[in-house]
Coordinates of C-alpha atoms in Angstrom, one line a residue:
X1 CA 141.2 57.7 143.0
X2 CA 143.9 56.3 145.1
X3 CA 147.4 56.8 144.8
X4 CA 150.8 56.8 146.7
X5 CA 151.1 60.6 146.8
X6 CA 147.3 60.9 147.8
X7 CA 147.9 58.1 150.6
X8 CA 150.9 60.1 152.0
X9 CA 148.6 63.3 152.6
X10 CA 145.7 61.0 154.1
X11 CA 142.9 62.0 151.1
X12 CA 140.5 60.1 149.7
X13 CA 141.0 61.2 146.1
X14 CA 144.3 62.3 144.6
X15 CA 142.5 65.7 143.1
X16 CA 144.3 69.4 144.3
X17 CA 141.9 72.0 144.4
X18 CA 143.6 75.7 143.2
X19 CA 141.1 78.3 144.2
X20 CA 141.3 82.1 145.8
X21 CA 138.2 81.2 147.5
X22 CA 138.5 79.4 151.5
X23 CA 134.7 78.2 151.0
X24 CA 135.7 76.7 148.0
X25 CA 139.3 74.9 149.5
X26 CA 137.7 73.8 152.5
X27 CA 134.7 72.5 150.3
X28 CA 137.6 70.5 148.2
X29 CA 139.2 69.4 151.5
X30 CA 135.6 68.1 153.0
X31 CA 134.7 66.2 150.0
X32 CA 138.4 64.4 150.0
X33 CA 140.4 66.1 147.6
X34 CA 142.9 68.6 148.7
X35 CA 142.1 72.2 148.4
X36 CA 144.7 74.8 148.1
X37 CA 144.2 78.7 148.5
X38 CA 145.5 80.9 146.9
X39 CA 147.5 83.8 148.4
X40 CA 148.1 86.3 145.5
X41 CA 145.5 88.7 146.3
X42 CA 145.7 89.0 149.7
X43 CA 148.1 92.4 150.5
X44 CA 148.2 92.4 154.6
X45 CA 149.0 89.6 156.7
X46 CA 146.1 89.8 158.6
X47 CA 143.5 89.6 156.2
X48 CA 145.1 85.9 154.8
X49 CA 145.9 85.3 158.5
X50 CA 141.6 85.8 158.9
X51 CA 140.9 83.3 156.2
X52 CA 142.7 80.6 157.6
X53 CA 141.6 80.7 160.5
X54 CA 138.3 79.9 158.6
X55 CA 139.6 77.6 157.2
X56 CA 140.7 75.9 159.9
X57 CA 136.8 75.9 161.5
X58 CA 135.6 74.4 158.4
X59 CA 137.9 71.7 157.3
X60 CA 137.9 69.6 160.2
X61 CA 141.0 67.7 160.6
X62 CA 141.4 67.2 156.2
X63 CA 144.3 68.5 155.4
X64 CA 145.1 71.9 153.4
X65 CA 147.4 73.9 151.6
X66 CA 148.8 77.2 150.1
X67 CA 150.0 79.0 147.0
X68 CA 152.1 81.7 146.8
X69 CA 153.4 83.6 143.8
X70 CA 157.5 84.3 144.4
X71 CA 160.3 84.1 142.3
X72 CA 163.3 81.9 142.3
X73 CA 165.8 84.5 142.5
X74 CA 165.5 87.7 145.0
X75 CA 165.6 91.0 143.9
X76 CA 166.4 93.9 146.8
X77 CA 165.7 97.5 147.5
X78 CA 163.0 97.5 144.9
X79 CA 159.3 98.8 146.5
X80 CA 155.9 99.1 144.6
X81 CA 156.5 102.8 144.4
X82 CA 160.0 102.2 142.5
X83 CA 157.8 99.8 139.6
X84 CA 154.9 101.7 139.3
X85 CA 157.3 104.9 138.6
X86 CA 158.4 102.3 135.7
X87 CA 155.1 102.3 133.7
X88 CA 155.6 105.0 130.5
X89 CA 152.8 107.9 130.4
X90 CA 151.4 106.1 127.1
X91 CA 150.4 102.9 128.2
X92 CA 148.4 105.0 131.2
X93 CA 147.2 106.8 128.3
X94 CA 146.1 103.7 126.4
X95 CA 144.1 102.4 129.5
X96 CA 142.3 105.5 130.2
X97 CA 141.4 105.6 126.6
X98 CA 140.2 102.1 126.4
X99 CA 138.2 102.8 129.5
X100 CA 136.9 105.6 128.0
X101 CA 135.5 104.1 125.1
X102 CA 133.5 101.5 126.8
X103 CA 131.9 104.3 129.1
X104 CA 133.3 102.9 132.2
X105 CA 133.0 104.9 135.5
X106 CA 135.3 106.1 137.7
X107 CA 135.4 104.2 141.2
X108 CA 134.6 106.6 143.7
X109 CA 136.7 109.0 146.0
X110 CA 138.7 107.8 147.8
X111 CA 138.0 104.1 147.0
X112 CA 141.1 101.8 146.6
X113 CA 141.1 99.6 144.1
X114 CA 140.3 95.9 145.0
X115 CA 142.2 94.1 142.7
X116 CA 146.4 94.5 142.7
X117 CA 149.2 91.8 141.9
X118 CA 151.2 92.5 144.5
X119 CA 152.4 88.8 145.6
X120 CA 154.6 88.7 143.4
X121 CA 156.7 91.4 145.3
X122 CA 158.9 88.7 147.4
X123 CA 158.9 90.6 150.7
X124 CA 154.6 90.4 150.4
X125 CA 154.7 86.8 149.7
X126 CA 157.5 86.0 152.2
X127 CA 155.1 88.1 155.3
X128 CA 152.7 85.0 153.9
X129 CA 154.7 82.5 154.4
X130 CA 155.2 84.2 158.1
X131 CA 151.5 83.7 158.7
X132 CA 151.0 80.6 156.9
X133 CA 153.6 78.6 158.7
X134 CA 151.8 79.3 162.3
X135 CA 149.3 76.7 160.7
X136 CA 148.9 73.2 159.8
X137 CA 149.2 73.9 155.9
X138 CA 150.4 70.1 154.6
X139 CA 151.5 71.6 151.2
X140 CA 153.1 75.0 149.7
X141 CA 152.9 75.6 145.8
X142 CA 154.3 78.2 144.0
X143 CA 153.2 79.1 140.6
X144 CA 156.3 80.9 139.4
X145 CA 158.0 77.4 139.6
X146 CA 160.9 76.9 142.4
X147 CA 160.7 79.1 145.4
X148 CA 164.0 80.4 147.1
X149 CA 166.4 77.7 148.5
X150 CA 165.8 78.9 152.1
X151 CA 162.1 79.1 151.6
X152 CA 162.3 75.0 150.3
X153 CA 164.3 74.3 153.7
X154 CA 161.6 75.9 156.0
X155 CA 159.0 74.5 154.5
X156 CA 160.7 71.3 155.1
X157 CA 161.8 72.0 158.6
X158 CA 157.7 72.4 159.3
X159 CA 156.9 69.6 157.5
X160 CA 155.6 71.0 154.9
X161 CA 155.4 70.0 151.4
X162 CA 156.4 71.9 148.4
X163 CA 155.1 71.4 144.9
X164 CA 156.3 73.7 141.9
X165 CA 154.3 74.5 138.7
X166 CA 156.3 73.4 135.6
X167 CA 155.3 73.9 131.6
X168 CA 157.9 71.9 130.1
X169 CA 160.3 68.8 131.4
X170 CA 163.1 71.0 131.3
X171 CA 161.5 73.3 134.3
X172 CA 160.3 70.4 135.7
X173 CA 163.8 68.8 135.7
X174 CA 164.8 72.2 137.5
X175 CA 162.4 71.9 140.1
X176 CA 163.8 68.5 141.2
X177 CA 166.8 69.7 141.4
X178 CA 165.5 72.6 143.6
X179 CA 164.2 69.8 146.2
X180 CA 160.9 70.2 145.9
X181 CA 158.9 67.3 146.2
X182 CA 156.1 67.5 143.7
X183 CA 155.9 68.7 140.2
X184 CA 152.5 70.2 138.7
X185 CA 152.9 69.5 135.6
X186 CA 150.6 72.4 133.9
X187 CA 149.8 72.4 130.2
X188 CA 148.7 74.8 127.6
X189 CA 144.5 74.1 127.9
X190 CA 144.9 76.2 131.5
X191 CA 143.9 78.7 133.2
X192 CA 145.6 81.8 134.1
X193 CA 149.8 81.7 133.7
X194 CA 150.8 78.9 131.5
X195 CA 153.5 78.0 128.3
X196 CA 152.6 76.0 125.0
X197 CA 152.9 72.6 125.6
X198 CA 149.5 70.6 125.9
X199 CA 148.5 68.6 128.7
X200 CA 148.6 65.4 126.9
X201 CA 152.4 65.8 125.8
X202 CA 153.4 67.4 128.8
X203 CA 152.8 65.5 131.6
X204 CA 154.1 61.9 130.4
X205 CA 157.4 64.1 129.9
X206 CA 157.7 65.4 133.3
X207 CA 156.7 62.1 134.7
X208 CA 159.4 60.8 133.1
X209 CA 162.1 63.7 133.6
X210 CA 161.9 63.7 137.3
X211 CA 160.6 60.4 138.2
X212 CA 160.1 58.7 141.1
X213 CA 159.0 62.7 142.2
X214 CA 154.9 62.6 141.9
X215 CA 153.5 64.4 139.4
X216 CA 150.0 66.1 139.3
X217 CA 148.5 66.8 136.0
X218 CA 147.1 70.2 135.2
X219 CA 145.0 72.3 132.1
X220 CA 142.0 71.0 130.6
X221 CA 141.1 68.6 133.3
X222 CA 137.0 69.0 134.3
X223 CA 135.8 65.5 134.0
X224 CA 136.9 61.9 136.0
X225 CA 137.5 60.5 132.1
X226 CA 140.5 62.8 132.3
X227 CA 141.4 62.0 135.4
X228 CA 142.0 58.5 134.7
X229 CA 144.3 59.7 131.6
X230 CA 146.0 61.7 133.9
X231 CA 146.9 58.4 135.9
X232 CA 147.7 56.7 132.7
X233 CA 150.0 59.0 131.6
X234 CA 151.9 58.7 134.6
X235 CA 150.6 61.4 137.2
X236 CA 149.9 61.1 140.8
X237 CA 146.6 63.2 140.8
X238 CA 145.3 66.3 139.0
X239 CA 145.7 69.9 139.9
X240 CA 142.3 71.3 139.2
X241 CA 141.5 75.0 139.1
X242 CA 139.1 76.9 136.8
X243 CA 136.5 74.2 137.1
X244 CA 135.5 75.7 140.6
X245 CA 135.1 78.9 139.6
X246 CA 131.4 78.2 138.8
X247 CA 130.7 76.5 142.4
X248 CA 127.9 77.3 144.4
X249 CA 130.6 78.5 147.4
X250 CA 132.5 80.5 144.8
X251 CA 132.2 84.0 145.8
X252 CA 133.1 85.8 142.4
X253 CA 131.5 89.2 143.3
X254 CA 129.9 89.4 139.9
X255 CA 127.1 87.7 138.5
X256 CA 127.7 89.1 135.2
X257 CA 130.8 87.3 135.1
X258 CA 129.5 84.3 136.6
X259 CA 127.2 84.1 133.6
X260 CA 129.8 84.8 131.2
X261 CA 131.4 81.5 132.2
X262 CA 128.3 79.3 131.9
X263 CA 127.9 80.4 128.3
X264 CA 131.6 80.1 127.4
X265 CA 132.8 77.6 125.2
X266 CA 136.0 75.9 125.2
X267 CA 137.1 78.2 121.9
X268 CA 136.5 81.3 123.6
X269 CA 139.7 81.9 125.5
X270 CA 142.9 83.3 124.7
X271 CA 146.7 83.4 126.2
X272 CA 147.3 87.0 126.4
X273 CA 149.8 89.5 128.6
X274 CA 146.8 91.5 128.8
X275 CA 146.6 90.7 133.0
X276 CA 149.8 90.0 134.2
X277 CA 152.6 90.7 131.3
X278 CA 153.4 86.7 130.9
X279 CA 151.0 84.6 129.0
X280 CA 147.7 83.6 131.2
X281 CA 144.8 82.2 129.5
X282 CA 142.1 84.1 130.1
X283 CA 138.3 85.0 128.6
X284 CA 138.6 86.3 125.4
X285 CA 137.2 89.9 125.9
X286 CA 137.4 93.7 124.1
X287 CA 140.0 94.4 126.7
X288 CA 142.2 91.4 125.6
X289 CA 141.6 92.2 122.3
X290 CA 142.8 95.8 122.8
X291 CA 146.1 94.8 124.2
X292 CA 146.7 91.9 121.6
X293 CA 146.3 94.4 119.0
X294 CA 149.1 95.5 117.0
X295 CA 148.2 98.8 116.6
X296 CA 148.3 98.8 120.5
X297 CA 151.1 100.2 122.6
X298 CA 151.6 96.4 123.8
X299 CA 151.6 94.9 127.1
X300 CA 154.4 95.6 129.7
X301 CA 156.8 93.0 131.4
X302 CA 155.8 91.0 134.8
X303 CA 155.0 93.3 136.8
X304 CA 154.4 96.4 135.5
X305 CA 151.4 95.1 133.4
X306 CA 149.5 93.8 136.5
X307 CA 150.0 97.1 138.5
X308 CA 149.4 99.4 135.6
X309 CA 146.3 97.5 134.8
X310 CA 144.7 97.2 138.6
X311 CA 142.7 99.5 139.0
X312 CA 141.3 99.4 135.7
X313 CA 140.2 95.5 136.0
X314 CA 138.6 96.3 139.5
X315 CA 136.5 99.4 137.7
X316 CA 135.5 96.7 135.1
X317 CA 134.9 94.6 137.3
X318 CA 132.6 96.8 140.0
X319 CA 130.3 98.1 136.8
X320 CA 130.4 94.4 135.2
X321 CA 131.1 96.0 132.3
X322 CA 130.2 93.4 129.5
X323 CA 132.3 93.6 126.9
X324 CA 135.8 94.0 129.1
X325 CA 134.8 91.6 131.5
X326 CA 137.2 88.6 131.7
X327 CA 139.2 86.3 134.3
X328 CA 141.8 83.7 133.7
X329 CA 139.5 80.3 132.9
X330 CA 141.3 77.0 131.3
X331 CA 139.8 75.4 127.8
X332 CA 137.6 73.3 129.9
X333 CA 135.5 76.5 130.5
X334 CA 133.1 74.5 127.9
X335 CA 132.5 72.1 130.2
X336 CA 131.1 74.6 133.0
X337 CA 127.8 75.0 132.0
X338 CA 125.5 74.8 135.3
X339 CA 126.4 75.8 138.3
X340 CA 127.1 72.7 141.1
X341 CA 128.0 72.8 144.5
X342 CA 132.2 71.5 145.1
X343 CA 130.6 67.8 146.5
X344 CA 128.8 67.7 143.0
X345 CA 131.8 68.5 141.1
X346 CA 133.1 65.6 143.3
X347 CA 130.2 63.1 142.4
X348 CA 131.1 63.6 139.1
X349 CA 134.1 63.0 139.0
X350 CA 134.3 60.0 140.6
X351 CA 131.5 58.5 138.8
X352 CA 133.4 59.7 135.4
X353 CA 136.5 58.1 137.0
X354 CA 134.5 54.7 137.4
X355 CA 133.4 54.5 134.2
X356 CA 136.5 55.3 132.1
X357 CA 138.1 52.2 134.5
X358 CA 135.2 50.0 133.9
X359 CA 135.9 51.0 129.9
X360 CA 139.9 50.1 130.0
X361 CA 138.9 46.6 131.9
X362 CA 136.3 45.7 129.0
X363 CA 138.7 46.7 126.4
X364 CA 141.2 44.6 128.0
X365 CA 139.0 41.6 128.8
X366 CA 139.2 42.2 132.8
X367 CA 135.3 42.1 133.1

């Protein structure tokens, strides 16, 4: 799985790993993809500077990368003190109610919650990019599309790669014009934020709007047969993220929601604010539900959603509380159904990638 973009980095396979897990990026990296961490949830410099240098032990010299969460344009002066004052009295009403209703617990005094969207905040994502920098990351994504123009210009002055998630060809188009050098082309079938275009219209679009620019395909992507229509349709490899949450080095703190996963099938997710406040596909779950419903005070804007909802999600999550228990997951959750380690996932892939070639040559006379 060869390409011009995968050649430049030195892989062996043009697959990008998304995952918050090191174990499971360095796992990617090892097997000769390219894993990329993700850098939302960590908070303090420290703790994302102690998981690199993890990552570091255990990817031996393949190369690596990060993903930050930071918008385009900077906003001053505003702390997470000034947003959470923000959030109206009813929607913390609403939450306590819903939590109420489903009998879950409190967490305990004096314990923080473990789950907060915070990232986003610039300042927290640009004391990431501090750490990050003193490392030998090869690539730099950001999933709220372009970063800043001087964050672009460091990367570049380390170099560093930067790749920029993109749901139609019109942001796509805007990311090229940003500089950044690869476009992730990311389609409705995926996990976590995402718009309404599917995969299959999408990415032949933003091949085409910002060509020569690579282009990785992205949502609803588990299998090497959809790989090789990735390549088809233009991309350069295939940005690959919920299909690793079912890994045997995935550490998702909850068999409960491990489980949930296996059984899912590919109808039983939903794009809701319910997480985040911008569309994210997620599990379809009571809590979703809840905040889809009409008769529901409705979801705040990006980011008073995430922060008004945090410590809620990490109560849910602590008591695996069935019925509200939920994470972003793509459409090809219906595909996860066992659970493999990464170099599995790999052998699969490949060997799926060999046969939908070996299909194309006898349809085309080539064997």
């Amino acid at each position: 799985m060869q390409t011009d973009l995968s050649r430049k980095l030195g892989i062996e396979h043009a697959i990008f790993g998304f995952t918050p897990f090191p174990a499971v990026a360095a796992a990617i990296s090892r097997a000769g993809g390219f894993g990329v961490l993700g850098a939302v949830r960590y908070t303090a410099p420290d703790e994302l500077a102690r998981d690199l240098d993890w990552m570091q032990e255990h990817v031996g010299d393949r190369p690596y990368g990060l993903d930050v969460v930071m918008p385009a344009k900077k906003v001053e002066g505003v702390s997470e003190a000034d947003v959470e004052a923000m959030i109206p009295e009813g929607h913390r009403e609403f939450v306590k109610d819903t939590l109420g209703k489903h009998g879950v617990p409190e967490l305990a005094e004096g314990e923080a919650s473990g789950w907060r969207i915070t990232g986003w905040m610039e300042q927290v994502a640009r004391n990431q990019l501090d750490v990050a920098f003193d490392y030998p990351i090869k690539l730099l994504a950001n999933a709220l599309g372009s970063p800043p123009a001087d964050v672009i210009q460091r990367a570049h002055e380390n170099d560093v790669l930067v790749a920029a998630l993109a749901g139609s060809a019109r942001h796509a188009r805007k990311h090229a014009e940003a500089g950044i050098d690869i476009v992730v082309a990311q389609g409705y079938e995926a996990g976590g934020h995402t718009g309404e275009i599917a995969s299959m219209v999408l990415t032949p679009e933003a091949v085409e709007a910002v060509a020569p620019l690579p282009v990785l395909a992205a949502g609803g992507i588990g299998s090497g047969e959809q790989i090789a229509a990735a390549f088809a349709l233009g991309a350069q490899g295939v940005w690959l993220g919920s299909l690793w949450l079912t890994t045997t080095e995935a550490d998702m703190h909850s068999r409960a929601l491990t489980e949930k996963l296996l059984a899912a099938g590919s109808g039983d997710t939903v794009r809701s604010r319910a997480l985040t406040g911008k569309p994210a596909r997620q599990l379809r779950t009571e809590w979703t539900d809840a905040w889809d419903d009409p008769a529901g005070p409705g979801t705040l804007p990006m980011p008073l959603q995430g922060l008004l909802v945090a410590e809620a999600v990490s109560r849910i999550q602590k008591y695996e509380v069935q019925a509200l228990l939920g994470t972003p997951v793509g459409q090809i959750v219906g595909r996860m159904n066992s659970e493999r380690s990464v170099q599995a996932v790999f052998d699969d892939l490949t060997s799926g990638f060999e046969r939908a070639i070996d299909r194309v040559n006898r349809i085309a006379g080539r064997d």
